[in-house]
XYZ file of C-alpha atoms in Angstrom:
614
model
C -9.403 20.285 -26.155
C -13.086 20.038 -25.733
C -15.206 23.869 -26.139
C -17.720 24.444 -23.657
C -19.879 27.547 -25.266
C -21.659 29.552 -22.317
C -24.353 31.461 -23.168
C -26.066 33.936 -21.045
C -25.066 36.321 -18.753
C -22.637 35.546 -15.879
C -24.007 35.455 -12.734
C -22.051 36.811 -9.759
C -19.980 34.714 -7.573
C -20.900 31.644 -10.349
C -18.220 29.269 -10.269
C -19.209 27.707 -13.629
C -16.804 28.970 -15.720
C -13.704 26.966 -13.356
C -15.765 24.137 -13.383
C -15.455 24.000 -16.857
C -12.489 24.639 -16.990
C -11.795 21.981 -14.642
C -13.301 19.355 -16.510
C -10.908 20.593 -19.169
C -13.052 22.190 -21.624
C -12.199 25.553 -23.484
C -14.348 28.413 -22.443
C -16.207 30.865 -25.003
C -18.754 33.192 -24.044
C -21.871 33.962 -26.434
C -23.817 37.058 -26.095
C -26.831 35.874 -27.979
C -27.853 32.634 -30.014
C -26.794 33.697 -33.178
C -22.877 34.593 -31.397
C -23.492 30.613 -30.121
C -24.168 29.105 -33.569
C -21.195 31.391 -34.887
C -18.784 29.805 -31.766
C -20.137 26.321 -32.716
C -19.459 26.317 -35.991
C -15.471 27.633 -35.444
C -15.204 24.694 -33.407
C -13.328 21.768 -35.851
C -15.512 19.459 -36.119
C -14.042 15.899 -34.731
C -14.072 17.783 -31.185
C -16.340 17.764 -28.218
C -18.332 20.984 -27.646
C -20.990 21.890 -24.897
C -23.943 24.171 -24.274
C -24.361 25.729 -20.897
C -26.198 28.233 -19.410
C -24.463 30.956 -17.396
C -26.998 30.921 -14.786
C -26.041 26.807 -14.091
C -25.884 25.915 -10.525
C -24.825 22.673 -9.846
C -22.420 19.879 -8.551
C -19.520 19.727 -10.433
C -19.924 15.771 -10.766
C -23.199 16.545 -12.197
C -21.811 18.633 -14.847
C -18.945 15.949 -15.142
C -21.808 12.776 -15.739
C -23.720 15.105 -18.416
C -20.633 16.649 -20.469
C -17.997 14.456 -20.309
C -19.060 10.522 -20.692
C -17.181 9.256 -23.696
C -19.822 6.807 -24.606
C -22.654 9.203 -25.835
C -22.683 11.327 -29.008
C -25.536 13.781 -26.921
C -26.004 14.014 -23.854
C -27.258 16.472 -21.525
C -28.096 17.690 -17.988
C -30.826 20.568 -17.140
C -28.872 23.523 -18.220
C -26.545 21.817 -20.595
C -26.267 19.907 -23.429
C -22.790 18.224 -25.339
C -21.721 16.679 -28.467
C -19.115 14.511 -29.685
C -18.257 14.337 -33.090
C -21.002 11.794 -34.297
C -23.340 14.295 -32.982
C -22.073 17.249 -33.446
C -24.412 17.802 -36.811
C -28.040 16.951 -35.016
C -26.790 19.597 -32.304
C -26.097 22.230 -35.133
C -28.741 21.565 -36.891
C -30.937 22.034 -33.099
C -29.608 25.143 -32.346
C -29.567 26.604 -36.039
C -33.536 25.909 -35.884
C -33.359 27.433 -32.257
C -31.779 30.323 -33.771
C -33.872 31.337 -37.078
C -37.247 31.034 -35.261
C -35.848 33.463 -32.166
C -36.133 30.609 -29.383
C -38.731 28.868 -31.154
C -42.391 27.935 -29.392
C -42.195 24.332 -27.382
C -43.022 24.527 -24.487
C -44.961 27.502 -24.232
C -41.592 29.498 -25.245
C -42.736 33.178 -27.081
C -43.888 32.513 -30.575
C -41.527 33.006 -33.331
C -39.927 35.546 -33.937
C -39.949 37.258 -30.446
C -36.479 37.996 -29.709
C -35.212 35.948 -26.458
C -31.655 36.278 -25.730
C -29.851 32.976 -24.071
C -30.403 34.262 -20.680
C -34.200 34.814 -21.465
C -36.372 33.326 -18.168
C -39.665 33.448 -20.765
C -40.496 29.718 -21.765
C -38.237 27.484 -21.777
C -35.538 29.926 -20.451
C -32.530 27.661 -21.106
C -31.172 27.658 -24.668
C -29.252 24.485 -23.867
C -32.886 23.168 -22.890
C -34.385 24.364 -26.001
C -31.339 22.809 -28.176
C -32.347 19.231 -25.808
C -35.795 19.878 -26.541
C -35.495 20.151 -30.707
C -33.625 17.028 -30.596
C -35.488 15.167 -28.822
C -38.449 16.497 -31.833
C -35.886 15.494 -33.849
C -35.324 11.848 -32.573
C -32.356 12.183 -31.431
C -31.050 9.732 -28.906
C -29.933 12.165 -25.872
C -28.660 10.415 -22.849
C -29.111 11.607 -19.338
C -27.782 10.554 -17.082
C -28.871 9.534 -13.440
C -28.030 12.282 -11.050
C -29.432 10.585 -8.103
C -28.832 13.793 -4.885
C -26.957 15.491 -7.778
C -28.087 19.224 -8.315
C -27.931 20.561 -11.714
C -30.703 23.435 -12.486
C -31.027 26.932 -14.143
C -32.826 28.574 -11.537
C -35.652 31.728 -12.877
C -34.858 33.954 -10.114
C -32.563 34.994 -6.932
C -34.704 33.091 -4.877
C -34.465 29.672 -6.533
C -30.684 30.661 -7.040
C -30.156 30.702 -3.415
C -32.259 27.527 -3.071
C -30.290 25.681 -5.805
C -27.211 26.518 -4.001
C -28.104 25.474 -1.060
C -29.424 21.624 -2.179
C -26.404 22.064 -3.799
C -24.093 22.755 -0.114
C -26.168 19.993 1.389
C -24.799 17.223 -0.905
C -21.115 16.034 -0.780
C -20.158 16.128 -3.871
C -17.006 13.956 -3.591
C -19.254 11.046 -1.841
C -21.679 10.896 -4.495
C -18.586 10.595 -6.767
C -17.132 7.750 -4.684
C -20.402 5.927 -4.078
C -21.036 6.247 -7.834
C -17.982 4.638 -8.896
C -18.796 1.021 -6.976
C -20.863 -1.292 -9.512
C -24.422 -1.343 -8.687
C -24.706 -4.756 -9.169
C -22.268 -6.685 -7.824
C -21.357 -10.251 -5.845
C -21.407 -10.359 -1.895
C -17.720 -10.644 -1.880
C -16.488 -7.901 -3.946
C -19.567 -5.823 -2.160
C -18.282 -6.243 1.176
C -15.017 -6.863 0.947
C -13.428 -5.221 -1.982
C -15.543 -2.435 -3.051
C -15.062 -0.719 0.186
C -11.385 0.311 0.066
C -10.850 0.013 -3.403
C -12.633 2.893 -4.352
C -10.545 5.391 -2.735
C -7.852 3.228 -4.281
C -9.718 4.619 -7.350
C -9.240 7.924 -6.303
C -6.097 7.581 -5.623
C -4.868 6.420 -9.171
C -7.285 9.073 -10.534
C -5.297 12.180 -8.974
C -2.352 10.695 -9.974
C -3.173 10.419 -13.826
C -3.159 6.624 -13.817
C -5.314 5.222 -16.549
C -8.090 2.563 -16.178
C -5.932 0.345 -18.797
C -2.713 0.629 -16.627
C -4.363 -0.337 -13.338
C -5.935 -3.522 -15.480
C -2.878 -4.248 -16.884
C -1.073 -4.068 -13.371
C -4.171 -6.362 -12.396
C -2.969 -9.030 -15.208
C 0.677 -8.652 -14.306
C -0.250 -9.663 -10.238
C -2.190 -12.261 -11.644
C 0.741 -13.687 -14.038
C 3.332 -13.501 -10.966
C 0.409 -15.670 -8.773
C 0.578 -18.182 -11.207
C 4.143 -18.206 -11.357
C 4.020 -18.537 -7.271
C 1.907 -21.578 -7.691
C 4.231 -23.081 -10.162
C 7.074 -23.228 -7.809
C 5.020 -25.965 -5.813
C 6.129 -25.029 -2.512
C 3.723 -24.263 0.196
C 5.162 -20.576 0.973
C 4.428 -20.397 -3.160
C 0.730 -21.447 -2.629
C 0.315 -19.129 0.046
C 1.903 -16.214 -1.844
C -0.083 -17.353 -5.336
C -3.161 -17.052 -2.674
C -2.473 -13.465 -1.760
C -1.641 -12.265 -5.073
C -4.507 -13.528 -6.525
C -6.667 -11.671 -4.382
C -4.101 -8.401 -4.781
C -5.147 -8.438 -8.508
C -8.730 -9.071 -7.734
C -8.592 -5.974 -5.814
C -6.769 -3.957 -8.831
C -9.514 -5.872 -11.058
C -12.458 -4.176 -9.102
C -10.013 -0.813 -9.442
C -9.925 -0.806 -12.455
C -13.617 -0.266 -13.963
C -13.956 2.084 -10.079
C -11.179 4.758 -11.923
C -13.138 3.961 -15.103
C -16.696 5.220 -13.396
C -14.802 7.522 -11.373
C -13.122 9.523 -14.338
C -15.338 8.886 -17.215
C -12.570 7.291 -18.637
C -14.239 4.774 -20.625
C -12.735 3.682 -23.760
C -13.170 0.815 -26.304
C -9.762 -0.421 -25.900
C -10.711 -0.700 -22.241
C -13.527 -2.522 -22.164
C -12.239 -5.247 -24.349
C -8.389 -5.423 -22.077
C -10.694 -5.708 -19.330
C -12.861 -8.551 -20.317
C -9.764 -10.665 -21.839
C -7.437 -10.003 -19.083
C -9.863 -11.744 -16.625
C -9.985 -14.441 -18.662
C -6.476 -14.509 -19.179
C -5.477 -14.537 -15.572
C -7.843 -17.579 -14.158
C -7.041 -19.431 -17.252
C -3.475 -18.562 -16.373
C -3.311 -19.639 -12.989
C -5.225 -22.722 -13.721
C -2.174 -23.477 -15.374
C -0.108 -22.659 -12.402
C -1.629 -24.671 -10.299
C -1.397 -27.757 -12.652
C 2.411 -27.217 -12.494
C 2.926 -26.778 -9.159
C 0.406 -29.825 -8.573
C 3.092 -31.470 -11.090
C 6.391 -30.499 -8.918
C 4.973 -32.238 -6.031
C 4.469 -35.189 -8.148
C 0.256 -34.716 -8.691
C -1.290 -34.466 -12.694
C -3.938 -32.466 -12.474
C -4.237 -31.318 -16.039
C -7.123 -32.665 -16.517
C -8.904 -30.869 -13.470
C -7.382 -27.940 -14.694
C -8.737 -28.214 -18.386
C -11.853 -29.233 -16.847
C -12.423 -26.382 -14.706
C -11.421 -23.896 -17.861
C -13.882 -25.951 -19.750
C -16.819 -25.841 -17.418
C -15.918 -22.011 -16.601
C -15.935 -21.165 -20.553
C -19.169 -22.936 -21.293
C -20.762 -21.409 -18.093
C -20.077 -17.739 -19.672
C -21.492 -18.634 -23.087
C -24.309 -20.110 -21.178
C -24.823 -16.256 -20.397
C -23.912 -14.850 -22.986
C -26.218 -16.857 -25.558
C -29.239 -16.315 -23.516
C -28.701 -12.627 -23.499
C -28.148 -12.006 -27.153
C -31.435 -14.604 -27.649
C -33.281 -11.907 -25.608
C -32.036 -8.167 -24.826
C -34.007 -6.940 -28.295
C -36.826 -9.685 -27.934
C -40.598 -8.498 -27.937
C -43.417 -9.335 -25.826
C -40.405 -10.622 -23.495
C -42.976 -11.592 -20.447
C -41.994 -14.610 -18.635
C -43.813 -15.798 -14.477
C -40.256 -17.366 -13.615
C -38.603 -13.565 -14.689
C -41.306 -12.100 -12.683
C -40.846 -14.469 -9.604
C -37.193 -13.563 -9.946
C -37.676 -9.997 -9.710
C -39.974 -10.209 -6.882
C -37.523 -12.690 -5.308
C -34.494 -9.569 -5.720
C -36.950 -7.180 -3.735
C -36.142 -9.351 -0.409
C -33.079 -8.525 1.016
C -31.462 -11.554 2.430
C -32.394 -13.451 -0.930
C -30.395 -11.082 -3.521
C -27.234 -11.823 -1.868
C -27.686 -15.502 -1.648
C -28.619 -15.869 -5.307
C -25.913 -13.896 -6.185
C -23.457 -16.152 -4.403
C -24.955 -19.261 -5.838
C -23.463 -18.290 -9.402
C -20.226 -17.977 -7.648
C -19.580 -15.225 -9.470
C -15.156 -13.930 -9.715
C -15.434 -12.686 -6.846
C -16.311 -15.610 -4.682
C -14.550 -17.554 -7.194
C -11.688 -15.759 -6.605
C -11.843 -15.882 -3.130
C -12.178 -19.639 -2.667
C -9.897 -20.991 -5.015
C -7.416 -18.426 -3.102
C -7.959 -19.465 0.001
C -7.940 -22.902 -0.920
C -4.717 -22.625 -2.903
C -2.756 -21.097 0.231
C -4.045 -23.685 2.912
C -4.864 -26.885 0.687
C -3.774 -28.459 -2.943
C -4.019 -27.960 -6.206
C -6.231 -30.970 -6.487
C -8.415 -29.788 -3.531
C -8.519 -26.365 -5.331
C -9.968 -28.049 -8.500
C -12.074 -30.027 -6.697
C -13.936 -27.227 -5.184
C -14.144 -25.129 -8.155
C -15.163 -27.922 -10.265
C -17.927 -28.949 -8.225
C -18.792 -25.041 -7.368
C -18.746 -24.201 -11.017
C -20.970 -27.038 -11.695
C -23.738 -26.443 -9.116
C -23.441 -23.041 -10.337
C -24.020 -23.706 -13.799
C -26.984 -25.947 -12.737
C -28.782 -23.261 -11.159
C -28.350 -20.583 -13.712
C -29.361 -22.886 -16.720
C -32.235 -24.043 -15.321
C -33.730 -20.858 -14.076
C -32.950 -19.496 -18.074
C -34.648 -22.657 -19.398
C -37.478 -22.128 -17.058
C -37.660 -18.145 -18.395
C -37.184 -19.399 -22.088
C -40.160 -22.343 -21.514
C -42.669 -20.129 -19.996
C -41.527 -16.529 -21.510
C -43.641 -15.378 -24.803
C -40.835 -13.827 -26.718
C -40.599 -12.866 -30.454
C -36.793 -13.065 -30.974
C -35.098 -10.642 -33.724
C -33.387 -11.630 -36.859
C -30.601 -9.701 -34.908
C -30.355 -12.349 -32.438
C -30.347 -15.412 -34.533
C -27.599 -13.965 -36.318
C -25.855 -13.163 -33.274
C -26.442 -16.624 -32.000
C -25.305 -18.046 -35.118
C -21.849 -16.423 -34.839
C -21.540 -17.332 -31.511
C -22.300 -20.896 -32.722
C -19.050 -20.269 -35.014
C -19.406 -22.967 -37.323
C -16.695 -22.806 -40.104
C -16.389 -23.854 -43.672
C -17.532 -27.765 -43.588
C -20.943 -26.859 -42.382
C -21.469 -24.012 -44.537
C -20.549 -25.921 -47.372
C -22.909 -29.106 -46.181
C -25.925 -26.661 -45.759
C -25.706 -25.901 -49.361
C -25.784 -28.986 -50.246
C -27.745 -30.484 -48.047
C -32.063 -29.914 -47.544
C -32.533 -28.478 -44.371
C -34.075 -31.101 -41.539
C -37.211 -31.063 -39.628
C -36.135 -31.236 -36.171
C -35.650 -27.935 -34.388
C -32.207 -27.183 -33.973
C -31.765 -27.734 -30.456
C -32.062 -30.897 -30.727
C -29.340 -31.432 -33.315
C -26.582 -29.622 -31.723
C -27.953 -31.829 -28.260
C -27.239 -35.369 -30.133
C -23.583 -33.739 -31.375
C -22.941 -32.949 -28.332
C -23.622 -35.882 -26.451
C -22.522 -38.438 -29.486
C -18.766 -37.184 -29.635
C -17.810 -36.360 -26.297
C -19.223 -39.921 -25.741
C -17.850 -41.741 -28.302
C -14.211 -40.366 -27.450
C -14.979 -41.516 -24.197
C -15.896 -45.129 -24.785
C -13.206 -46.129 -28.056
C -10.481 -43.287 -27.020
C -8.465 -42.035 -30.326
C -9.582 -44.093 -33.213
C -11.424 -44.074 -36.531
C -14.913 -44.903 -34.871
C -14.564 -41.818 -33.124
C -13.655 -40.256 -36.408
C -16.344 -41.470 -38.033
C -18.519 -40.016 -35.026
C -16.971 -36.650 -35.471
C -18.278 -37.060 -39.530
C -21.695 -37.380 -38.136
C -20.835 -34.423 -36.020
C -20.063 -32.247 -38.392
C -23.538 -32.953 -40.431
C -25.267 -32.317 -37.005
C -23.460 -29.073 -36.647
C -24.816 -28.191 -40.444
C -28.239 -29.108 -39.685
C -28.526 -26.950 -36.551
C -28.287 -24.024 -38.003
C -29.989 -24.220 -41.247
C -32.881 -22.290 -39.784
C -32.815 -18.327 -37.919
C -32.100 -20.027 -34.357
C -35.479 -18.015 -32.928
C -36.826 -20.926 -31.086
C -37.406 -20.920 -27.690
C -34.292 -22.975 -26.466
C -32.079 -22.205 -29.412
C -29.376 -20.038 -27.354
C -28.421 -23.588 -25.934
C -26.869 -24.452 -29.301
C -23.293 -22.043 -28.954
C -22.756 -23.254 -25.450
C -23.249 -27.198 -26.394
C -20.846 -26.467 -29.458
C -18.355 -25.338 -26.874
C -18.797 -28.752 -24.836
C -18.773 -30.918 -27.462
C -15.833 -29.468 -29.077
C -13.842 -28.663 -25.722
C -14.434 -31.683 -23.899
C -13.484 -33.935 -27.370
C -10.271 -32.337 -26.917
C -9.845 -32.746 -23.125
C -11.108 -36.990 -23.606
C -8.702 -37.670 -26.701
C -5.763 -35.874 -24.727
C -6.310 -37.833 -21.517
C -7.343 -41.061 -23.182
C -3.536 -40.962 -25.384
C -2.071 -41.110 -22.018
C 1.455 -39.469 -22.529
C 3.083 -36.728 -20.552
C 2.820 -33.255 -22.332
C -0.722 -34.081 -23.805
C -2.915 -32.339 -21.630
C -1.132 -29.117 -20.978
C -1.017 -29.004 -24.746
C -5.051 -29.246 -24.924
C -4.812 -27.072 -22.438
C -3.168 -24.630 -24.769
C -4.849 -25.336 -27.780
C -8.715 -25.450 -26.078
C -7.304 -21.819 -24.079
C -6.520 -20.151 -27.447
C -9.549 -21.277 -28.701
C -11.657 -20.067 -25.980
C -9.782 -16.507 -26.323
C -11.492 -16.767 -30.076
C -15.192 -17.203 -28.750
C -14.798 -14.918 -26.117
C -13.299 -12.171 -28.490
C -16.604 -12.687 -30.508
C -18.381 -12.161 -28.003
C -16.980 -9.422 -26.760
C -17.271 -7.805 -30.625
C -20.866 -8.397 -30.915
C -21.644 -6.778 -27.555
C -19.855 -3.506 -28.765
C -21.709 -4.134 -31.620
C -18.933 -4.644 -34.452
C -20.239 -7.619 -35.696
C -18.979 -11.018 -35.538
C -15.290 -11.737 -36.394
C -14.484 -11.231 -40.211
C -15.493 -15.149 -42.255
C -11.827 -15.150 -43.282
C -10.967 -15.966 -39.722
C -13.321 -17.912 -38.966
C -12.815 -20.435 -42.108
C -8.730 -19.685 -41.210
C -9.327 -21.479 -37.914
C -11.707 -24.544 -39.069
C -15.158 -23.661 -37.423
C -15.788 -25.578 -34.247
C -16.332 -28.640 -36.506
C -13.775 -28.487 -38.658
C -11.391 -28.283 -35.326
C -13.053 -30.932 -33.620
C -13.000 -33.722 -36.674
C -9.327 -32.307 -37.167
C -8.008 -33.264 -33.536
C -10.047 -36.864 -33.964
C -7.866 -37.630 -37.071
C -4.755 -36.620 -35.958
C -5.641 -38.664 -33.046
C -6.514 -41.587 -34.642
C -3.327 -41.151 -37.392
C -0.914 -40.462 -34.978
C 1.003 -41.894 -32.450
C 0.427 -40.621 -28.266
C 3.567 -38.317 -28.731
C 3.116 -37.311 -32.199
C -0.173 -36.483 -30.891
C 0.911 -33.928 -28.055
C 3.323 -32.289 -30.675
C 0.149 -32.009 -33.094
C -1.625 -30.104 -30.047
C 1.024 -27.887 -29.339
C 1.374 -26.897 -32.656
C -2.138 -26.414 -33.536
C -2.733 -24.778 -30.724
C 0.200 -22.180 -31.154
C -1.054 -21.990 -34.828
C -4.701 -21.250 -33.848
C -3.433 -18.366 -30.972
C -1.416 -16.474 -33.526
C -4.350 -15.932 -36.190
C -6.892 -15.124 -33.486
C -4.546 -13.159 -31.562
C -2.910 -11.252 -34.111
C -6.401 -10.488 -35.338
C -7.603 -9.628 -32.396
C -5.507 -7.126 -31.569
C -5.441 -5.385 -35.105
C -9.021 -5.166 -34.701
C -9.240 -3.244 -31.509
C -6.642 -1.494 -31.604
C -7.921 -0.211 -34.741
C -11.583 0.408 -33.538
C -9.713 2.705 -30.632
C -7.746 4.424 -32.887
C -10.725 5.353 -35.346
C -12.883 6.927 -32.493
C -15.395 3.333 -32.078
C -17.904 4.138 -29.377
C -16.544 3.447 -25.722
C -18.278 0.700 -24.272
C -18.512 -0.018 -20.587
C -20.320 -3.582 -19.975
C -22.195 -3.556 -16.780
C -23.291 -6.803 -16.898
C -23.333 -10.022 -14.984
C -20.489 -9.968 -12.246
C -18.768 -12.971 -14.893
């Protein structure tokens, strides 16, 4: 159980003490700062412990944002201050200092060694401020958090104390709480349409003890029944598939609302909540295909195509923002023009819809599902996903063209795992002297030559010969830091190339069973990029080199699939999918799952991505 130390004298008819004890923190009362330091330092040492004054007035969700986010080792609210474990030695080390020089001198405080008890008005009257204040001297990183109409203050005197409570009387608590749980940047759709209920669906699941990872797991399990719905191939399956969809959707928007809502951010959660979305339009993709197959319609390939476009469109995203979150003298016109853009109304909402973000996505390829076909479905999305993709690549490449940035060896590296090129090319760019041509341009003629040449000849040796020349591209890419200006294109045209080889040598065999087996082998793949992804934005690094040389590199998979192409026969070939692709989900997932369940266990930082609605 968390400790909450209060120091000061208790002021009457102060409810702090419940509201502590409502957050669920231990309550200890110190007299003085030395009785604080002596508190602190009985507390074991791998649990949470807080600062607060006595004299405290303030919402309750205020005190809830500054004590109990599990994402911050300090963090602090006027009045308070908290630790978690990995901070718990600045915080001692703050308020040891605070103690030996008698309340010490920032601020104006009385000079050292003036006695000021905790409760002390004189100077910085606060010892939880003073603590904040000597770690900030200190350098440590102390979040605070927005409070927005939030109240949280140590008022000087009875008349400031009656004026803090009533700000405080004039702000509903509970509806900054609820308001504060919605997303602040989100798509028109879930804006209008979702976010309004769902959030007291939040509420709901948060009085009842329900976890964030429950509600997205109930999210994934909708999702799974959908697709099963659209595998029947009936219409009343369609139309049920339709409303499910949108039923998890809902649960999907739920679940990061109870995280916000709570605090109940974890590092478990943030990665189940990234894959399962994933998992479930990738998932009913597949659903769709087989219910487009009952009625007698292959639409495999539409269905690969779409999970290929959708996949490349999220590295897309995520390459240019590793290229440029820790980039200097980041100035760009088109950013600015986009920013100025996002302060008229009317035009926010219609750029966000234009990246048909999941919750438009969503939306349409549920509606279409229940009153159309498969193929229609596909159809839409394809050509959505596509226009889409369009505009967001262009407006980057515009940003990238006319932005001066200085990118950090941080990001090439970054970009370079996202890149996730395996054994063959390391071993060719030791070998080999590294090329003049930027790297761009490299990974542009792989990704163009293959995909082509699979295209044209179908399974066969010139393709495999192609996929030789590939693999010496793929080397020569990244034989420099990939800090040029379009460099972050280089991961998402290694997905293309290597995705939509697989998708062209699977239709081009022509056999029943081939597709749905690329399917599966270019899905567990995917699951592999995205999970690096998702490590390097919680900052754990890339996946471990044993994996990645386990699974081939995108090269080494890619010339793999055009030999056993070219060796095999159309049927062998679909079996050689299958079992590749099986091969390639156990490793990754296995992995996976060690790995972050093991990061949870050990206490990793909670991470809560508000990004991009994906």
């Amino acid at each position: 159980m968390p400790t909450a130390i209060l120091t000061g004298q208790p002021v009457p008819g102060s409810s702090i003490e419940s509201d502590l004890r409502d957050l669920g923190f231990d309550v200890r009362t110190a007299s003085d700062p030395a009785d604080a330091e002596a508190l602190l330092a009985a507390v074991p040492g791998e649990e949470r412990v807080a600062l607060v004054d006595a004299r405290f007035v303030g919402h309750p969700h205020a005190l809830r944002l500054g004590l109990t986010d599990p994402r911050f080792p300090l963090a602090a609210v006027p009045g308070a201050v908290t630790a978690r474990a990995e901070g718990r030695l600045a915080l001692t080390r703050a308020l040891a200092r605070e103690t030996s020089a008698g309340g010490g001198t920032a601020h104006g405080a009385a000079p050292a060694g003036t006695k000021l008890s905790v409760g002390d008005a004189a100077g910085v009257a606060s010892l939880a401020d003073r603590v904040v204040t000597a770690l900030d001297a200190d350098g440590a990183a102390v979040h605070r958090p927005e409070l927005g109409s939030l109240v949280a203050t140590v008022p000087a005197d009875p008349q400031a104390r009656n004026e803090a409570r009533q700000a405080v009387a004039a702000v509903d608590d509970e509806a900054v709480r609820l308001k504060s749980a919605v997303k602040a940047r989100d798509g028109f759709f879930t804006t209008f349409f979702i976010s309004p209920y769902s959030r007291y669906l939040a509420r709901w699941c948060a009085r009842r003890g329900l976890t964030p990872n429950q509600v997205t797991t109930a999210s994934l399990l909708t999702a799974l029944i959908a697709a099963s719905c659209a595998a029947t191939g009936t219409r009343a399956g369609y139309v049920a598939a339709g409303v499910l969809l949108i039923v998890s959707f809902v649960l999907d928007c739920t679940d990061g609302q109870l995280a916000r809502y709570s605090l109940q951010y974890s590092t478990l959660g943030a990665w189940l909540d990234a894959t399962f979305d994933r998992a479930k339009e990738y998932a009913y993709y597949a659903g769709l295909a087989l219910g487009a197959a009952r009625g007698g319609d292959d639409v495999w390939a539409l269905a690969l195509g779409a999970m290929v476009l959708q996949t490349c469109r999220h590295v897309v995203d995520f390459s240019f923002n590793e290229a440029n979150h820790d980039a200097t003298a980041n100035t760009s016109p088109t950013a600015a023009l986009s920013d100025k853009l996002d302060s008229v109304g009317w035009t926010v909402w219609v750029r966000r819809m234009i990246v048909l973000p999941i919750g438009e996505r969503w939306a349409m390829i549920a509606v279409l599902t229940a009153a159309t076909t498969p193929r229609i479905t596909f159809y839409a999305l394809l050509v959505g996903c596509a226009l889409a993709a369009t505009y967001t690549t262009a407006g980057r490449v515009l940003r990238s063209l006319t932005r001066k940035a200085q990118r950090t060896d941080r990001a090439a590296r970054a970009l370079a795992d996202l890149a996730d090129n395996g054994p063959l090319a390391e071993l060719l760019a030791r070998v080999l002297p590294a090329g003049r041509f930027p790297a761009l341009l490299w990974a542009v003629a792989g990704a163009v030559l293959l995909p082509l040449a699979a295209w044209i000849d179908g399974p066969g040796w010139s393709v495999v010969l192609c996929a030789v020349v590939y693999v010496l591209l793929s080397s020569e890419a990244l034989q420099r830091p990939l800090k040029g200006a379009l460099d972050w294109l280089v991961p998402p045209l290694f997905r293309a190339a290597e995705y939509g080889t697989v998708l062209i040598l699977a239709a081009k065999s022509d056999v029943d069973g081939a597709l749905p087996a690329a399917f599966g082998l270019v899905a567990a793949v995917a699951y592999h990029h995205y999970d690096t992804v998702y490590r390097i934005r919680g900052d754990a690094g890339a996946p471990p080199a044993w994996l990645v040389r386990a699974v081939g590199g995108q090269e080494g998979r890619t010339l793999l699939v055009t030999v056993l192409a070219a060796l095999l026969t159309a049927a062998q070939f679909k079996v050689a999918l299958t079992v590749l692709a099986v091969a390639v989900a156990l490793v990754v997932l296995v992995e996976s799952i060690r790995f972050w369940v093991a990061a949870h266990q050990g206490g990793a930082p909670a991470v809560h991505d508000e990004g991009e609605p994906a």
